[in-house]
Amino acid sequence: MAAAALGISLAQPVTVWEDRALTFSGRLSNGAQKWYISLWQALPGGWVLRGATQSTTGGAYRITYTPTTAIRTTFRTVIGPKFYGAPAMSPAVIGTALDRKIVVTKPAASYVTLTGVAVTGSLVPAEPGREVVLQDRLGNGAWRWLTSVKADAAGRFRLRMPDNFPSSRTVRVVSRGVPAAAVEVSPTAWIVIKAGLNPKVYAVAASMVPKTYRAGCPVGPGSLRLLTMNYWGFDGLVHKGELIVRDAAVQKMIKVWTATFNAKFPIRRMQRVDVFGGSDIRAMAADNTSVFNCRQVTGNPYALSPHSYGHAIDINTVENPYLAANNVWYPSNGLSYRNRSWVRPGMLFTNSTATRSLVGQGYFWGAGWSKPDYQHFQPR
């Protein structure tokens, strides 16, 4: 009786992701141990050796191969170290490694400064906790690290862009904390951030003006609005500011500040006076730009300030000081700006965009008073 032909089996491997091991297993028909088994992959140029092992109990064997890219190709195992002329060859199986990738959500055509611009996307497959890095390309072609985050439980990420200045840049997302051969790089994306005022209007509750409003004030919170918007700082960057204004003055203020923003007129600070405990002196010393504050006139305790009505506005109080009724200049750290012939950033003049815009909206500038108030504008 003729001896059975020598054979070698090969099970279909489970599909994996690239950079993860494909496992090839089978058995020798004769059950021999310690026989040399080699794994081969079919490529356009021929068969390429991908691994080897020795058979174990019952002729079983197991060989792993880790592809570094996505593949779907044919594999065989043979007895011995050579593919051609081997005493036995397994049936062909298909080994598949899926493409591991970083998917970036298509960005909008453009964004506005200080609107929480972010690059979002996901890891495929999901890798919770995997760190990803946002990079932008410099003029010399090098990539610069901007920020990094760890993917959430679903493999998603959100990487905040620096958005406090207008820019157009090419960005990409790169995985981190993996071997160099396993690093994934996303397709590039083009992010455009444009400078814009981005005004938003909100209702005002009494809790929002605890230091600048009290019972008996001529205007209550219900007639006030919180106006948030962007402004150019002295540092050349865009910042977010806020004004508490009379409801009827909102649209005028938006027009004024749109023109002022477009002219890149610098503002030092723009916060509600409640941040300074309702103190006009503290707010002026901080170079704050503000509108509403129900109070007496600084330097004249017998007069109610026009700011109590939510229309009057003070701009860059240090660069534009004022002479009070008591003949004291405020703020004390703005005394050098009494010299209006020495022109410096943030100072207001007749031809300043803010001045012209406010006058165009029916405001009067206090610079013309006998006791000049260079920071102050109020309705005629």
mmCIF file of C-alpha atoms in Angstrom, residues 62-355:
data_model
loop_
_atom_site.group_PDB
_atom_site.id
_atom_site.type_symbol
_atom_site.label_atom_id
_atom_site.label_comp_id
_atom_site.label_asym_id
_atom_site.label_seq_id
_atom_site.Cartn_x
_atom_site.Cartn_y
_atom_site.Cartn_z
ATOM 1 C CA ARG A 62 1.969 28.977 14.445
ATOM 2 C CA ILE A 63 3.675 31.912 12.693
ATOM 3 C CA THR A 64 2.923 35.621 13.076
ATOM 4 C CA TYR A 65 3.660 38.425 10.650
ATOM 5 C CA THR A 66 3.027 42.135 11.277
ATOM 6 C CA PRO A 67 2.415 44.200 8.132
ATOM 7 C CA THR A 68 3.310 47.879 8.436
ATOM 8 C CA THR A 69 0.800 48.916 5.767
ATOM 9 C CA ALA A 70 -2.662 47.836 4.737
ATOM 10 C CA ILE A 71 -2.539 44.607 2.683
ATOM 11 C CA ARG A 72 -4.751 41.996 1.075
ATOM 12 C CA THR A 73 -2.451 39.371 -0.415
ATOM 13 C CA THR A 74 -1.906 35.634 -0.751
ATOM 14 C CA PHE A 75 0.113 33.625 1.766
ATOM 15 C CA ARG A 76 1.322 30.010 1.849
ATOM 16 C CA THR A 77 3.370 27.919 4.242
ATOM 17 C CA VAL A 78 5.861 25.286 3.140
ATOM 18 C CA ILE A 79 7.989 22.632 4.773
ATOM 19 C CA GLY A 80 11.590 23.743 4.766
ATOM 20 C CA PRO A 81 13.396 27.021 4.190
ATOM 21 C CA LYS A 82 12.786 27.318 0.438
ATOM 22 C CA PHE A 83 9.542 28.053 -1.374
ATOM 23 C CA TYR A 84 10.338 26.378 -4.647
ATOM 24 C CA GLY A 85 11.000 22.657 -4.426
ATOM 25 C CA ALA A 86 9.533 22.326 -0.931
ATOM 26 C CA PRO A 87 8.365 18.800 -0.032
ATOM 27 C CA ALA A 88 4.910 20.146 0.816
ATOM 28 C CA MET A 89 3.034 23.408 0.341
ATOM 29 C CA SER A 90 -0.162 24.606 2.012
ATOM 30 C CA PRO A 91 -3.237 25.835 0.180
ATOM 31 C CA ALA A 92 -3.244 29.582 -0.443
ATOM 32 C CA VAL A 93 -5.030 31.896 1.997
ATOM 33 C CA ILE A 94 -5.685 35.620 1.901
ATOM 34 C CA GLY A 95 -4.111 37.729 4.629
ATOM 35 C CA THR A 96 -5.801 41.085 5.204
ATOM 36 C CA ALA A 97 -4.586 44.024 7.262
ATOM 37 C CA LEU A 98 -6.901 47.017 7.230
ATOM 38 C CA ASP A 99 -5.691 50.585 6.963
ATOM 39 C CA ARG A 100 -5.196 52.251 10.334
ATOM 40 C CA LYS A 101 -5.785 55.940 9.841
ATOM 41 C CA ILE A 102 -6.555 59.310 11.301
ATOM 42 C CA VAL A 103 -9.696 60.818 9.806
ATOM 43 C CA VAL A 104 -9.989 64.608 9.984
ATOM 44 C CA THR A 105 -13.388 66.269 9.638
ATOM 45 C CA LYS A 106 -13.528 68.603 6.663
ATOM 46 C CA PRO A 107 -13.126 72.152 7.996
ATOM 47 C CA ALA A 108 -15.432 75.033 7.146
ATOM 48 C CA ALA A 109 -14.410 77.425 4.386
ATOM 49 C CA SER A 110 -13.369 79.908 7.071
ATOM 50 C CA TYR A 111 -13.755 80.719 10.750
ATOM 51 C CA VAL A 112 -13.914 83.903 12.833
ATOM 52 C CA THR A 113 -11.331 84.712 15.483
ATOM 53 C CA LEU A 114 -12.058 83.528 19.020
ATOM 54 C CA THR A 115 -14.901 81.198 18.122
ATOM 55 C CA GLY A 116 -13.298 78.029 19.452
ATOM 56 C CA VAL A 117 -11.778 76.937 16.153
ATOM 57 C CA ALA A 118 -10.762 73.289 16.376
ATOM 58 C CA VAL A 119 -9.623 70.404 14.217
ATOM 59 C CA THR A 120 -11.815 67.375 14.893
ATOM 60 C CA GLY A 121 -11.743 63.798 13.742
ATOM 61 C CA SER A 122 -11.301 60.212 14.862
ATOM 62 C CA LEU A 123 -8.885 57.311 14.971
ATOM 63 C CA VAL A 124 -9.769 54.263 12.878
ATOM 64 C CA PRO A 125 -9.898 51.892 14.634
ATOM 65 C CA ALA A 126 -10.832 53.685 17.833
ATOM 66 C CA GLU A 127 -7.933 53.860 20.253
ATOM 67 C CA PRO A 128 -9.188 55.382 23.496
ATOM 68 C CA GLY A 129 -6.453 57.325 25.232
ATOM 69 C CA ARG A 130 -4.167 57.492 22.200
ATOM 70 C CA GLU A 131 -2.427 60.867 22.071
ATOM 71 C CA VAL A 132 -2.660 62.833 18.837
ATOM 72 C CA VAL A 133 -0.763 65.985 17.955
ATOM 73 C CA LEU A 134 -1.922 68.949 15.869
ATOM 74 C CA GLN A 135 0.838 70.370 13.672
ATOM 75 C CA ASP A 136 1.003 73.237 11.205
ATOM 76 C CA ARG A 137 3.408 73.579 8.298
ATOM 77 C CA LEU A 138 5.900 76.424 8.363
ATOM 78 C CA GLY A 139 7.190 78.317 5.371
ATOM 79 C CA ASN A 140 10.335 76.179 5.233
ATOM 80 C CA GLY A 141 8.259 72.996 5.024
ATOM 81 C CA ALA A 142 8.900 71.905 8.606
ATOM 82 C CA TRP A 143 6.003 70.860 10.828
ATOM 83 C CA ARG A 144 5.427 72.656 14.131
ATOM 84 C CA TRP A 145 3.704 71.224 17.204
ATOM 85 C CA LEU A 146 0.620 73.273 18.158
ATOM 86 C CA THR A 147 -1.177 71.164 20.755
ATOM 87 C CA SER A 148 -2.106 67.596 21.662
ATOM 88 C CA VAL A 149 -5.008 65.685 23.223
ATOM 89 C CA LYS A 150 -5.936 62.090 23.977
ATOM 90 C CA ALA A 151 -8.700 60.403 22.007
ATOM 91 C CA ASP A 152 -11.930 59.702 23.881
ATOM 92 C CA ALA A 153 -13.595 56.323 24.384
ATOM 93 C CA ALA A 154 -14.871 56.353 20.788
ATOM 94 C CA GLY A 155 -11.506 57.363 19.338
ATOM 95 C CA ARG A 156 -12.620 60.932 18.664
ATOM 96 C CA PHE A 157 -10.492 64.003 19.216
ATOM 97 C CA ARG A 158 -10.841 67.774 19.250
ATOM 98 C CA LEU A 159 -7.701 69.870 18.904
ATOM 99 C CA ARG A 160 -8.055 73.601 19.573
ATOM 100 C CA MET A 161 -6.450 75.927 17.054
ATOM 101 C CA PRO A 162 -4.806 79.192 18.081
ATOM 102 C CA ASP A 163 -7.564 81.542 16.896
ATOM 103 C CA ASN A 164 -6.712 84.887 18.477
ATOM 104 C CA PHE A 165 -5.312 86.255 15.228
ATOM 105 C CA PRO A 166 -6.232 85.848 11.553
ATOM 106 C CA SER A 167 -4.279 83.175 9.716
ATOM 107 C CA SER A 168 -4.334 80.672 6.887
ATOM 108 C CA ARG A 169 -2.404 77.490 7.479
ATOM 109 C CA THR A 170 -1.977 73.869 6.495
ATOM 110 C CA VAL A 171 -2.423 71.470 9.401
ATOM 111 C CA ARG A 172 -2.290 67.749 10.036
ATOM 112 C CA VAL A 173 -2.829 65.342 12.930
ATOM 113 C CA VAL A 174 -0.168 62.809 13.924
ATOM 114 C CA SER A 175 -0.363 59.921 16.391
ATOM 115 C CA ARG A 176 2.085 59.921 19.283
ATOM 116 C CA GLY A 177 3.431 57.353 21.715
ATOM 117 C CA VAL A 178 3.807 54.542 19.159
ATOM 118 C CA PRO A 179 6.873 53.067 17.414
ATOM 119 C CA ALA A 180 8.099 55.168 14.508
ATOM 120 C CA ALA A 181 6.906 52.594 11.970
ATOM 121 C CA ALA A 182 3.391 52.726 13.447
ATOM 122 C CA VAL A 183 2.944 56.513 13.452
ATOM 123 C CA GLU A 184 -0.161 57.575 11.556
ATOM 124 C CA VAL A 185 -0.409 60.909 9.771
ATOM 125 C CA SER A 186 -3.737 62.376 8.680
ATOM 126 C CA PRO A 187 -4.359 64.042 5.338
ATOM 127 C CA THR A 188 -3.654 67.774 5.512
ATOM 128 C CA ALA A 189 -6.397 70.350 6.023
ATOM 129 C CA TRP A 190 -6.495 74.050 5.158
ATOM 130 C CA ILE A 191 -7.703 76.255 8.023
ATOM 131 C CA VAL A 192 -8.625 79.888 7.399
ATOM 132 C CA ILE A 193 -9.307 82.177 10.369
ATOM 133 C CA LYS A 194 -10.561 85.674 9.649
ATOM 134 C CA ALA A 195 -10.639 88.611 12.029
ATOM 135 C CA GLY A 196 -14.177 89.604 12.959
ATOM 136 C CA LEU A 197 -16.100 91.462 15.657
ATOM 137 C CA ASN A 198 -18.495 88.535 16.220
ATOM 138 C CA PRO A 199 -20.946 90.495 18.421
ATOM 139 C CA LYS A 200 -23.363 88.589 20.652
ATOM 140 C CA VAL A 201 -26.202 90.095 22.690
ATOM 141 C CA TYR A 202 -27.610 88.603 25.896
ATOM 142 C CA ALA A 203 -30.202 89.572 28.490
ATOM 143 C CA VAL A 204 -28.895 90.955 31.781
ATOM 144 C CA ALA A 205 -29.919 89.649 35.190
ATOM 145 C CA ALA A 206 -29.371 91.545 38.436
ATOM 146 C CA SER A 207 -26.809 88.901 39.423
ATOM 147 C CA MET A 208 -24.651 90.026 36.493
ATOM 148 C CA VAL A 209 -24.396 93.633 37.736
ATOM 149 C CA PRO A 210 -24.177 93.248 41.530
ATOM 150 C CA LYS A 211 -21.759 96.164 42.000
ATOM 151 C CA THR A 212 -22.955 98.543 39.298
ATOM 152 C CA TYR A 213 -26.716 98.408 39.849
ATOM 153 C CA ARG A 214 -28.824 98.949 42.917
ATOM 154 C CA ALA A 215 -32.421 99.817 43.698
ATOM 155 C CA GLY A 216 -33.198 103.377 42.694
ATOM 156 C CA CYS A 217 -30.950 103.448 39.643
ATOM 157 C CA PRO A 218 -32.620 105.050 36.608
ATOM 158 C CA VAL A 219 -32.221 101.923 34.463
ATOM 159 C CA GLY A 220 -32.814 98.368 35.652
ATOM 160 C CA PRO A 221 -31.252 95.094 34.429
ATOM 161 C CA GLY A 222 -34.279 94.390 32.256
ATOM 162 C CA SER A 223 -33.410 97.396 30.082
ATOM 163 C CA LEU A 224 -29.726 96.470 29.835
ATOM 164 C CA ARG A 225 -27.949 94.042 27.530
ATOM 165 C CA LEU A 226 -24.641 92.219 27.699
ATOM 166 C CA LEU A 227 -22.753 92.809 24.461
ATOM 167 C CA THR A 228 -19.776 90.526 23.891
ATOM 168 C CA MET A 229 -17.423 91.086 20.975
ATOM 169 C CA ASN A 230 -13.848 90.846 19.828
ATOM 170 C CA TYR A 231 -11.332 93.665 19.913
ATOM 171 C CA TRP A 232 -7.724 94.183 18.906
ATOM 172 C CA GLY A 233 -5.354 94.379 21.853
ATOM 173 C CA PHE A 234 -2.159 96.357 22.179
ATOM 174 C CA ASP A 235 -0.345 93.037 21.673
ATOM 175 C CA GLY A 236 -1.629 92.746 18.105
ATOM 176 C CA LEU A 237 -3.902 89.823 18.996
ATOM 177 C CA VAL A 238 -7.687 89.542 19.110
ATOM 178 C CA HIS A 239 -9.334 89.393 22.537
ATOM 179 C CA LYS A 240 -12.924 88.981 23.673
ATOM 180 C CA GLY A 241 -14.547 91.824 25.553
ATOM 181 C CA GLU A 242 -17.885 92.667 27.119
ATOM 182 C CA LEU A 243 -19.977 95.773 27.645
ATOM 183 C CA ILE A 244 -23.164 96.275 29.643
ATOM 184 C CA VAL A 245 -25.224 98.698 27.543
ATOM 185 C CA ARG A 246 -28.759 100.065 27.310
ATOM 186 C CA ASP A 247 -30.947 97.933 25.045
ATOM 187 C CA ALA A 248 -31.612 100.902 22.759
ATOM 188 C CA ALA A 249 -27.863 101.482 22.331
ATOM 189 C CA VAL A 250 -26.882 97.968 21.253
ATOM 190 C CA GLN A 251 -27.057 98.443 17.495
ATOM 191 C CA LYS A 252 -25.223 101.763 17.679
ATOM 192 C CA MET A 253 -22.459 100.132 19.686
ATOM 193 C CA ILE A 254 -22.180 97.275 17.202
ATOM 194 C CA LYS A 255 -21.779 99.750 14.340
ATOM 195 C CA VAL A 256 -19.174 101.746 16.258
ATOM 196 C CA TRP A 257 -17.155 98.718 17.282
ATOM 197 C CA THR A 258 -17.343 97.117 13.864
ATOM 198 C CA ALA A 259 -15.639 100.176 12.403
ATOM 199 C CA THR A 260 -13.189 100.368 15.302
ATOM 200 C CA PHE A 261 -12.301 96.682 14.986
ATOM 201 C CA ASN A 262 -11.822 96.928 11.237
ATOM 202 C CA ALA A 263 -9.465 99.863 11.812
ATOM 203 C CA LYS A 264 -7.482 97.732 14.311
ATOM 204 C CA PHE A 265 -7.734 100.455 16.938
ATOM 205 C CA PRO A 266 -6.174 98.897 20.069
ATOM 206 C CA ILE A 267 -8.128 98.408 23.283
ATOM 207 C CA ARG A 268 -6.403 97.537 26.545
ATOM 208 C CA ARG A 269 -9.282 95.908 28.376
ATOM 209 C CA MET A 270 -13.053 95.616 28.000
ATOM 210 C CA GLN A 271 -14.832 94.228 31.057
ATOM 211 C CA ARG A 272 -17.952 95.107 32.994
ATOM 212 C CA VAL A 273 -17.134 97.445 35.862
ATOM 213 C CA ASP A 274 -18.408 94.843 38.330
ATOM 214 C CA VAL A 275 -15.031 93.134 37.844
ATOM 215 C CA PHE A 276 -13.565 96.159 39.623
ATOM 216 C CA GLY A 277 -16.142 96.156 42.399
ATOM 217 C CA GLY A 278 -18.091 98.938 40.705
ATOM 218 C CA SER A 279 -15.198 101.349 41.324
ATOM 219 C CA ASP A 280 -14.714 103.821 38.496
ATOM 220 C CA ILE A 281 -11.279 104.760 39.848
ATOM 221 C CA ARG A 282 -10.104 101.135 39.845
ATOM 222 C CA ALA A 283 -11.575 100.534 36.396
ATOM 223 C CA MET A 284 -9.853 103.619 34.998
ATOM 224 C CA ALA A 285 -6.514 102.627 36.536
ATOM 225 C CA ALA A 286 -6.878 99.247 34.810
ATOM 226 C CA ASP A 287 -7.327 101.042 31.470
ATOM 227 C CA ASN A 288 -10.779 99.544 31.108
ATOM 228 C CA THR A 289 -13.291 100.385 28.387
ATOM 229 C CA SER A 290 -16.858 100.265 29.708
ATOM 230 C CA VAL A 291 -20.389 101.645 29.484
ATOM 231 C CA PHE A 292 -22.868 101.005 32.305
ATOM 232 C CA ASN A 293 -22.146 101.869 35.918
ATOM 233 C CA CYS A 294 -24.835 103.396 38.120
ATOM 234 C CA ARG A 295 -22.772 105.810 40.231
ATOM 235 C CA GLN A 296 -21.999 109.429 40.978
ATOM 236 C CA VAL A 297 -19.606 111.339 38.742
ATOM 237 C CA THR A 298 -16.037 110.680 39.829
ATOM 238 C CA GLY A 299 -14.783 113.925 41.356
ATOM 239 C CA ASN A 300 -18.329 115.312 41.745
ATOM 240 C CA PRO A 301 -20.435 113.419 44.319
ATOM 241 C CA TYR A 302 -23.444 115.657 43.687
ATOM 242 C CA ALA A 303 -24.079 114.566 40.101
ATOM 243 C CA LEU A 304 -25.329 111.253 38.729
ATOM 244 C CA SER A 305 -23.009 109.870 36.083
ATOM 245 C CA PRO A 306 -24.333 109.556 32.504
ATOM 246 C CA HIS A 307 -23.035 105.978 32.673
ATOM 247 C CA SER A 308 -25.988 105.228 34.956
ATOM 248 C CA TYR A 309 -28.231 105.187 31.874
ATOM 249 C CA GLY A 310 -26.185 102.659 29.875
ATOM 250 C CA HIS A 311 -25.403 104.924 26.918
ATOM 251 C CA ALA A 312 -22.192 106.779 27.818
ATOM 252 C CA ILE A 313 -18.895 105.019 27.154
ATOM 253 C CA ASP A 314 -15.310 105.468 28.367
ATOM 254 C CA ILE A 315 -12.529 104.170 26.092
ATOM 255 C CA ASN A 316 -8.905 103.380 27.007
ATOM 256 C CA THR A 317 -9.035 105.362 30.221
ATOM 257 C CA VAL A 318 -5.265 105.513 30.815
ATOM 258 C CA GLU A 319 -4.426 106.743 27.323
ATOM 259 C CA ASN A 320 -7.359 109.161 27.508
ATOM 260 C CA PRO A 321 -7.523 110.690 31.013
ATOM 261 C CA TYR A 322 -10.029 113.243 32.216
ATOM 262 C CA LEU A 323 -9.990 116.336 34.403
ATOM 263 C CA ALA A 324 -12.679 116.065 37.071
ATOM 264 C CA ALA A 325 -14.713 118.872 38.604
ATOM 265 C CA ASN A 326 -12.362 118.803 41.608
ATOM 266 C CA ASN A 327 -9.462 119.622 39.229
ATOM 267 C CA VAL A 328 -7.907 116.189 39.687
ATOM 268 C CA TRP A 329 -6.826 114.177 36.654
ATOM 269 C CA TYR A 330 -7.983 110.557 36.544
ATOM 270 C CA PRO A 331 -6.532 107.998 36.445
ATOM 271 C CA SER A 332 -3.277 108.866 38.176
ATOM 272 C CA ASN A 333 -1.331 106.463 35.935
ATOM 273 C CA GLY A 334 -2.505 108.317 32.837
ATOM 274 C CA LEU A 335 -1.004 111.714 33.584
ATOM 275 C CA SER A 336 1.582 111.535 30.798
ATOM 276 C CA TYR A 337 -1.290 111.285 28.325
ATOM 277 C CA ARG A 338 -2.421 114.799 29.160
ATOM 278 C CA ASN A 339 0.103 115.744 26.478
ATOM 279 C CA ARG A 340 -2.037 115.166 23.385
ATOM 280 C CA SER A 341 0.694 116.277 20.983
ATOM 281 C CA TRP A 342 2.677 113.149 21.792
ATOM 282 C CA VAL A 343 0.692 110.592 19.815
ATOM 283 C CA ARG A 344 0.709 107.046 21.178
ATOM 284 C CA PRO A 345 -1.367 103.902 20.497
ATOM 285 C CA GLY A 346 -4.837 103.860 22.012
ATOM 286 C CA MET A 347 -5.213 107.629 22.232
ATOM 287 C CA LEU A 348 -8.374 109.211 20.850
ATOM 288 C CA PHE A 349 -8.377 112.162 18.504
ATOM 289 C CA THR A 350 -10.940 113.880 16.307
ATOM 290 C CA ASN A 351 -9.952 111.723 13.342
ATOM 291 C CA SER A 352 -9.820 108.435 15.284
ATOM 292 C CA THR A 353 -12.179 105.797 13.917
ATOM 293 C CA ALA A 354 -13.859 105.331 17.300
ATOM 294 C CA THR A 355 -14.391 109.076 17.659
#
